[in-house]
Coordinates of N, CA, C and O and ligand atoms in Angstrom, one line a residue:
X390 N -4.9 -49.9 7.9 CA -4.3 -50.0 8.9 C -3.4 -49.2 10.4 O -3.9 -49.0 11.0
X391 N -2.8 -48.6 9.9 CA -1.6 -47.6 10.4 C -2.1 -46.2 10.2 O -3.2 -46.3 9.4
X392 N -1.9 -45.3 11.0 CA -2.2 -43.8 10.6 C -1.3 -43.4 9.6 O -0.6 -43.5 10.0
X393 N -1.6 -42.9 8.9 CA -1.9 -41.1 8.4 C -0.9 -39.3 8.5 O -2.4 -39.4 9.5
X394 N 0.1 -39.2 7.8 CA 0.2 -38.0 8.8 C -1.2 -37.0 7.9 O -1.4 -36.9 7.3
X395 N -1.4 -36.6 8.9 CA -2.7 -35.3 9.4 C -2.8 -34.1 7.6 O -3.0 -34.0 7.1
X396 N -1.3 -34.4 7.6 CA -0.4 -33.3 6.4 C -0.8 -33.5 5.1 O -1.1 -33.4 4.1
X397 N 0.4 -34.4 5.0 CA 1.0 -35.3 4.1 C 0.4 -36.9 3.6 O 0.0 -37.5 2.5
X398 N -0.6 -37.7 4.8 CA -1.0 -38.6 4.5 C -0.2 -39.6 4.5 O -0.5 -40.6 3.9
X399 N 1.2 -39.2 4.3 CA 1.9 -41.0 4.9 C 1.8 -41.7 5.6 O 1.4 -41.0 6.5
X400 N 2.2 -42.7 5.2 CA 1.9 -43.6 6.6 C 3.4 -43.7 7.8 O 4.4 -42.6 7.3
X401 N 2.6 -42.7 9.0 CA 3.3 -43.1 10.3 C 3.3 -44.0 10.3 O 2.6 -44.7 11.1
X402 N 4.9 -44.3 10.6 CA 5.7 -45.2 11.8 C 5.7 -45.5 13.3 O 6.2 -44.0 13.2
X403 N 5.8 -45.9 13.7 CA 6.5 -46.0 15.5 C 5.4 -45.7 15.7 O 4.3 -45.7 16.2
X404 N 6.3 -44.7 17.6 CA 4.8 -44.0 18.5 C 3.3 -43.3 17.3 O 3.4 -42.8 16.5
X405 N 2.4 -44.0 18.4 CA 1.0 -44.5 17.5 C 0.9 -42.9 18.2 O -0.5 -42.9 17.4
X406 N 0.9 -41.6 19.1 CA -0.1 -41.0 18.8 C 0.8 -40.1 18.5 O 0.2 -38.7 18.2
X407 N 1.5 -40.1 17.0 CA 1.3 -39.3 16.7 C 1.0 -38.5 15.5 O 0.5 -39.5 14.9
X408 N 1.0 -37.7 15.0 CA -0.4 -37.2 14.0 C 0.6 -36.2 13.0 O 0.0 -36.6 11.8
X409 N 1.8 -36.6 12.7 CA 2.8 -35.5 11.4 C 3.6 -36.6 11.7 O 4.4 -37.6 12.3
X410 N 4.7 -36.8 9.9 CA 5.1 -37.3 9.7 C 6.9 -36.9 10.1 O 7.5 -37.3 10.4
X411 N 6.3 -35.2 9.9 CA 8.0 -35.1 10.2 C 7.1 -33.4 10.9 O 6.5 -32.8 11.4
X412 N 8.2 -32.7 11.5 CA 7.6 -31.4 12.0 C 7.9 -29.9 11.2 O 6.9 -29.6 11.3
X413 N 8.2 -30.5 9.5 CA 8.3 -29.6 8.1 C 6.1 -30.0 8.4 O 5.2 -28.6 8.2
X414 N 5.5 -30.8 8.4 CA 4.3 -31.1 7.7 C 3.7 -30.9 9.1 O 2.6 -30.3 9.0
X415 N 3.4 -31.1 10.3 CA 3.3 -29.8 11.7 C 2.9 -28.6 11.4 O 1.9 -28.1 11.8
X416 N 4.6 -28.0 11.4 CA 3.9 -26.0 11.6 C 3.6 -26.3 10.0 O 2.2 -24.9 9.7
X417 N 3.9 -27.0 9.1 CA 2.5 -26.4 7.3 C 1.0 -26.8 8.1 O -0.2 -26.1 7.2
X418 N 0.6 -28.2 8.6 CA -0.4 -28.0 9.2 C -1.7 -26.9 9.9 O -2.4 -26.8 9.5
X419 N -1.4 -26.1 10.6 CA -1.5 -25.8 11.7 C -1.9 -23.6 10.4 O -2.0 -23.3 11.2
X420 N -0.4 -23.8 10.3 CA -0.4 -22.7 9.7 C -1.4 -22.5 8.5 O -2.5 -21.9 8.3
X421 N -2.0 -23.3 8.0 CA -3.0 -23.5 7.0 C -4.2 -23.5 8.5 O -5.7 -23.1 7.2
X422 N -4.7 -23.9 9.0 CA -5.3 -24.2 10.1 C -6.0 -22.6 10.5 O -7.3 -22.3 10.2
X423 N -4.9 -22.3 10.5 CA -4.2 -20.3 10.7 C -5.1 -19.8 10.0 O -6.1 -19.2 10.0
X424 N -4.6 -19.6 8.9 CA -5.4 -19.4 7.8 C -7.2 -19.2 7.5 O -7.4 -17.9 7.3
X425 N -6.9 -20.4 7.5 CA -8.8 -21.2 7.3 C -9.5 -20.1 8.6 O -10.5 -19.5 7.7
X426 N -9.0 -19.8 9.5 CA -9.4 -19.4 10.5 C -9.9 -18.1 10.4 O -10.6 -16.9 10.3
X427 N -8.8 -17.3 9.7 CA -8.4 -16.0 9.6 C -9.1 -15.1 8.2 O -10.5 -14.3 8.1
X428 N -9.7 -16.7 7.0 CA -10.2 -16.2 6.5 C -11.7 -15.9 6.7 O -12.7 -15.4 5.8
X429 N -12.2 -17.2 7.7 CA -13.4 -16.6 8.5 C -13.4 -15.5 8.5 O -15.1 -15.6 8.5
X430 N -13.2 -15.7 9.8 CA -13.1 -14.1 10.7 C -13.7 -12.7 9.7 O -14.6 -12.4 9.3
X431 N -12.9 -12.9 8.0 CA -12.6 -11.7 7.6 C -14.1 -11.7 6.8 O -15.1 -10.5 6.4
X432 N -14.5 -13.0 6.4 CA -15.8 -13.2 5.5 C -16.7 -12.9 5.8 O -17.6 -12.6 6.2
X433 N -17.0 -13.4 7.7 CA -18.0 -13.4 8.6 C -18.5 -12.0 8.5 O -19.3 -11.2 8.4
X434 N -17.4 -10.5 9.1 CA -16.7 -9.8 9.1 C -17.3 -9.0 7.6 O -18.3 -8.3 8.0
X435 N -17.0 -9.4 6.5 CA -17.9 -8.8 5.4 C -18.6 -9.6 5.3 O -19.9 -8.2 5.2
X436 N -19.1 -10.0 5.6 CA -21.4 -10.2 4.7 C -21.7 -9.4 5.8 O -22.1 -9.1 5.6
X437 N -20.4 -10.2 7.2 CA -22.1 -8.4 8.4 C -22.1 -6.7 7.3 O -23.3 -6.8 8.1
X438 N -20.9 -6.6 7.4 CA -20.4 -5.0 7.0 C -21.5 -5.4 5.9 O -22.9 -3.9 5.8
X439 N -22.0 -5.8 4.5 CA -23.0 -5.9 3.8 C -24.3 -5.7 3.9 O -24.7 -5.5 3.5
X440 N -24.2 -7.1 4.4 CA -26.2 -7.2 5.5 C -26.5 -5.6 6.4 O -27.3 -5.2 5.4
X441 N -25.5 -4.8 6.6 CA -25.5 -4.2 7.1 C -26.1 -2.7 6.8 O -27.3 -2.1 6.8
X442 N -25.5 -2.5 5.6 CA -25.9 -1.6 4.6 C -26.7 -1.8 3.7 O -27.3 -1.2 3.7
X443 N -26.9 -3.0 3.1 CA -28.1 -3.6 2.3 C -29.5 -3.2 3.5 O -29.8 -2.4 2.6
X444 N -29.9 -3.7 4.6 CA -30.4 -3.5 5.9 C -31.1 -1.5 5.8 O -32.0 -0.6 5.7
X445 N -29.7 -0.8 5.9 CA -29.7 0.7 5.8 C -30.3 1.5 4.8 O -31.4 1.9 5.3
X446 N -29.9 1.0 3.9 CA -30.1 1.2 2.3 C -31.5 1.1 2.6 O -32.3 2.6 1.6
X447 N -31.9 -0.1 3.0 CA -33.5 -0.4 2.2 C -34.2 0.4 3.7 O -35.7 1.3 2.9
X448 N -34.2 0.9 4.6 CA -35.0 1.4 5.4 C -34.8 3.6 5.5 O -35.5 3.9 5.5
X449 N -33.6 3.7 4.6 CA -33.2 4.8 4.0 C -33.5 5.7 3.5 O -32.2 5.7 2.1
X450 N -34.5 5.4 1.9 CA -34.9 6.2 0.7 C -34.4 7.0 0.6 O -34.2 8.1 -0.5
X451 N -35.0 7.8 1.8 CA -35.3 9.5 1.9 C -34.3 9.9 2.7 O -33.4 11.9 1.9
X452 N -33.4 9.7 2.4 CA -32.1 10.1 3.4 C -31.7 10.2 4.5 O -30.4 11.2 5.1
X453 N -32.6 10.5 5.1 CA -32.5 11.0 6.3 C -34.1 9.8 7.1 O -35.5 10.3 6.4
X454 N -34.1 9.3 7.9 CA -35.2 8.0 8.4 C -34.9 8.1 9.9 O -33.3 7.9 10.1
X455 N -35.6 8.0 10.5 CA -35.9 7.7 12.4 C -36.8 6.4 12.1 O -37.8 6.3 12.1
X456 N -36.4 5.1 13.0 CA -36.2 4.1 12.3 C -36.2 2.6 14.1 O -35.7 2.9 14.5
X457 N -37.4 2.0 14.6 CA -37.3 1.4 15.1 C -36.6 0.4 15.6 O -36.3 0.0 14.3
X458 N -35.4 0.5 16.6 CA -34.4 -0.2 16.0 C -34.6 -2.1 16.4 O -34.6 -2.6 14.5
X459 N -36.0 -2.9 16.8 CA -36.2 -4.1 15.8 C -35.8 -4.0 14.8 O -35.6 -5.0 14.3
X460 N -36.6 -3.3 14.0 CA -37.1 -2.9 12.5 C -36.4 -4.0 11.5 O -36.3 -4.6 11.0
X461 N -34.7 -2.8 12.3 CA -33.2 -3.8 11.7 C -32.9 -4.5 11.9 O -32.1 -5.7 11.6
X462 N -33.2 -4.9 13.3 CA -32.0 -6.0 14.2 C -33.0 -6.8 13.8 O -32.1 -8.1 13.0
X463 N -34.4 -6.9 13.7 CA -34.7 -8.0 13.3 C -34.3 -9.5 11.8 O -34.9 -10.4 11.6
X464 N -33.9 -7.8 10.7 CA -33.9 -8.1 9.5 C -31.6 -8.5 9.3 O -31.3 -9.3 8.7
X465 N -31.5 -8.6 10.9 CA -30.2 -9.3 10.3 C -29.1 -7.6 11.3 O -28.0 -8.0 11.4
X466 N -29.9 -6.7 10.7 CA -28.3 -5.5 11.1 C -27.4 -5.9 12.2 O -28.5 -6.2 14.0
X467 N -26.6 -5.4 12.3 CA -25.8 -5.9 13.4 C -25.1 -4.6 13.9 O -24.1 -3.8 13.5
X468 N -25.2 -3.3 14.7 CA -25.0 -2.1 14.4 C -23.2 -2.2 15.5 O -22.9 -1.4 15.6
X469 N -23.0 -4.1 15.8 CA -21.2 -4.2 16.9 C -20.1 -4.0 15.5 O -19.3 -3.8 15.5
X470 N -21.5 -3.8 13.8 CA -20.0 -3.6 13.0 C -20.4 -2.7 11.8 O -21.7 -2.8 11.9
X471 N -19.1 -1.9 11.8 CA -19.6 -1.0 11.1 C -18.0 -0.1 9.9 O -17.5 -0.7 10.8
X472 N -18.1 0.5 9.1 CA -16.8 1.2 8.8 C -16.0 2.0 9.1 O -14.7 2.2 9.1
X473 N -16.8 2.5 8.9 CA -16.2 4.3 10.3 C -16.9 4.9 11.1 O -18.1 4.7 10.7
X474 N -16.9 6.7 11.8 CA -17.8 7.1 12.4 C -17.6 8.1 11.5 O -16.4 8.5 11.5
X475 N -18.8 9.9 12.4 CA -19.1 10.8 11.2 C -19.0 11.5 13.1 O -20.2 10.9 13.7
X476 N -18.8 11.7 14.0 CA -19.6 13.3 15.0 C -19.4 15.3 14.7 O -18.5 15.3 13.6
X477 N -20.8 15.2 14.6 CA -21.7 16.4 14.2 C -21.3 17.5 14.9 O -20.6 17.1 16.3
X478 N -21.6 18.0 14.9 CA -21.6 19.7 15.2 C -22.1 19.7 17.3 O -21.5 20.0 17.5
X479 N -22.8 18.5 17.4 CA -22.9 18.6 19.0 C -22.6 17.9 19.8 O -23.1 17.0 20.4
X480 N -21.4 16.7 19.0 CA -20.6 15.9 19.0 C -22.0 14.2 18.8 O -21.6 13.6 20.0
X481 N -22.6 13.9 18.0 CA -23.6 13.3 18.1 C -22.8 12.1 17.7 O -22.4 12.8 16.2
X482 N -22.6 11.0 17.6 CA -22.3 10.6 16.8 C -22.4 9.0 15.4 O -23.6 8.4 16.4
X483 N -22.0 9.2 15.1 CA -23.2 8.0 13.4 C -21.9 7.2 12.8 O -21.5 7.7 12.9
X484 N -22.6 6.0 13.0 CA -21.6 5.0 12.1 C -22.1 5.0 11.5 O -23.1 5.0 11.2
X485 N -20.9 4.3 10.5 CA -21.1 4.2 8.8 C -21.0 2.6 8.7 O -20.0 2.5 9.0
X486 N -21.8 2.3 7.8 CA -21.8 1.4 7.5 C -21.6 1.4 5.7 O -23.0 1.9 4.6
X487 N -20.1 1.8 5.2 CA -20.4 2.3 4.0 C -20.8 3.4 4.0 O -20.3 4.9 4.5
X488 N -21.1 3.7 2.7 CA -22.5 5.3 3.0 C -23.5 5.8 3.4 O -23.7 6.7 3.7
X489 N -24.1 5.0 4.4 CA -25.0 4.9 5.2 C -25.0 4.3 6.3 O -24.3 3.6 7.3
X490 N -25.7 5.7 7.2 CA -25.5 5.9 8.7 C -25.7 6.0 9.5 O -28.1 5.7 9.2
X491 N -26.1 5.1 11.2 CA -27.0 5.4 12.1 C -26.2 6.0 13.4 O -25.5 5.8 13.5
X492 N -27.2 6.5 14.0 CA -27.2 6.7 15.5 C -28.5 5.9 15.7 O -29.4 6.3 16.0
X493 N -27.4 5.7 17.3 CA -28.7 5.4 18.6 C -28.9 6.4 19.1 O -28.9 7.9 19.4
X494 N -30.7 6.0 19.3 CA -31.2 7.1 19.9 C -32.2 6.4 20.5 O -33.6 5.9 19.6
X495 N -31.6 5.9 22.2 CA -33.2 4.9 23.0 C -33.1 4.0 22.1 O -32.8 2.7 21.3
X496 N -34.4 4.2 21.7 CA -34.8 2.7 20.7 C -35.5 3.1 19.9 O -36.4 2.1 18.8
X497 N -34.2 3.8 18.8 CA -34.7 3.6 17.9 C -33.6 3.8 17.2 O -32.7 4.6 17.8
X498 N -32.8 4.3 15.8 CA -32.4 4.6 15.3 C -32.3 5.9 14.6 O -33.7 5.6 13.7
X499 N -31.9 7.0 14.5 CA -31.7 7.7 12.8 C -30.9 7.4 11.9 O -29.6 7.5 12.0
X500 N -31.1 7.9 10.8 CA -30.0 7.0 9.4 C -30.5 8.5 8.7 O -31.0 9.0 8.6
X501 N -28.7 8.2 8.2 CA -28.8 8.6 7.0 C -27.5 8.4 6.4 O -27.2 7.3 6.0
X502 N -27.1 9.1 5.3 CA -26.5 9.1 3.9 C -25.3 9.8 4.2 O -25.2 10.8 5.1
X503 N -24.3 8.4 4.4 CA -22.8 10.1 4.2 C -22.4 11.1 3.1 O -23.5 11.1 1.9
X504 N -22.5 12.4 3.6 CA -21.9 13.4 2.6 C -20.7 13.3 2.4 O -20.0 13.5 3.3
X505 N -20.6 14.7 1.6 CA -19.1 15.2 0.7 C -18.6 15.8 2.2 O -17.3 15.5 2.6
X506 N -19.5 16.4 3.0 CA -18.4 17.6 3.9 C -18.3 16.9 5.1 O -17.4 17.2 5.9
X507 N -18.6 15.4 5.1 CA -17.8 14.8 6.5 C -16.9 13.9 6.5 O -16.3 13.2 7.2
X508 N -16.6 13.9 5.2 CA -15.2 13.7 4.7 C -14.3 14.7 5.5 O -12.7 14.5 5.6
Ligands
ZN642 ZN1 3.5 -35.1 6.5

């Protein structure tokens, strides 16, 4: 019949709008929730980077390729997620997902592989 604490499941007495038995339970509960949100953001980014890497690898078997953007985007590629970038002598910026890079070229991507000299 009575309500129980959100954190420890103890019966709550008194005010019916209470959600926690103590302020300790309240802060523990919010701490845990925050942590879960951080974890899920981390996992989301992690998953997208790995997906991007897989797609770039798949389309760049030769080490250099030019591919229409839709082809990658259709597979789930998201250009907002990358691990680092490299600028070439012409100041063109390649974005990388680990060892596979891409550069925006109007409706296409130029794909390259990471090379030692880029470091
Ligand atoms: Zn409690």
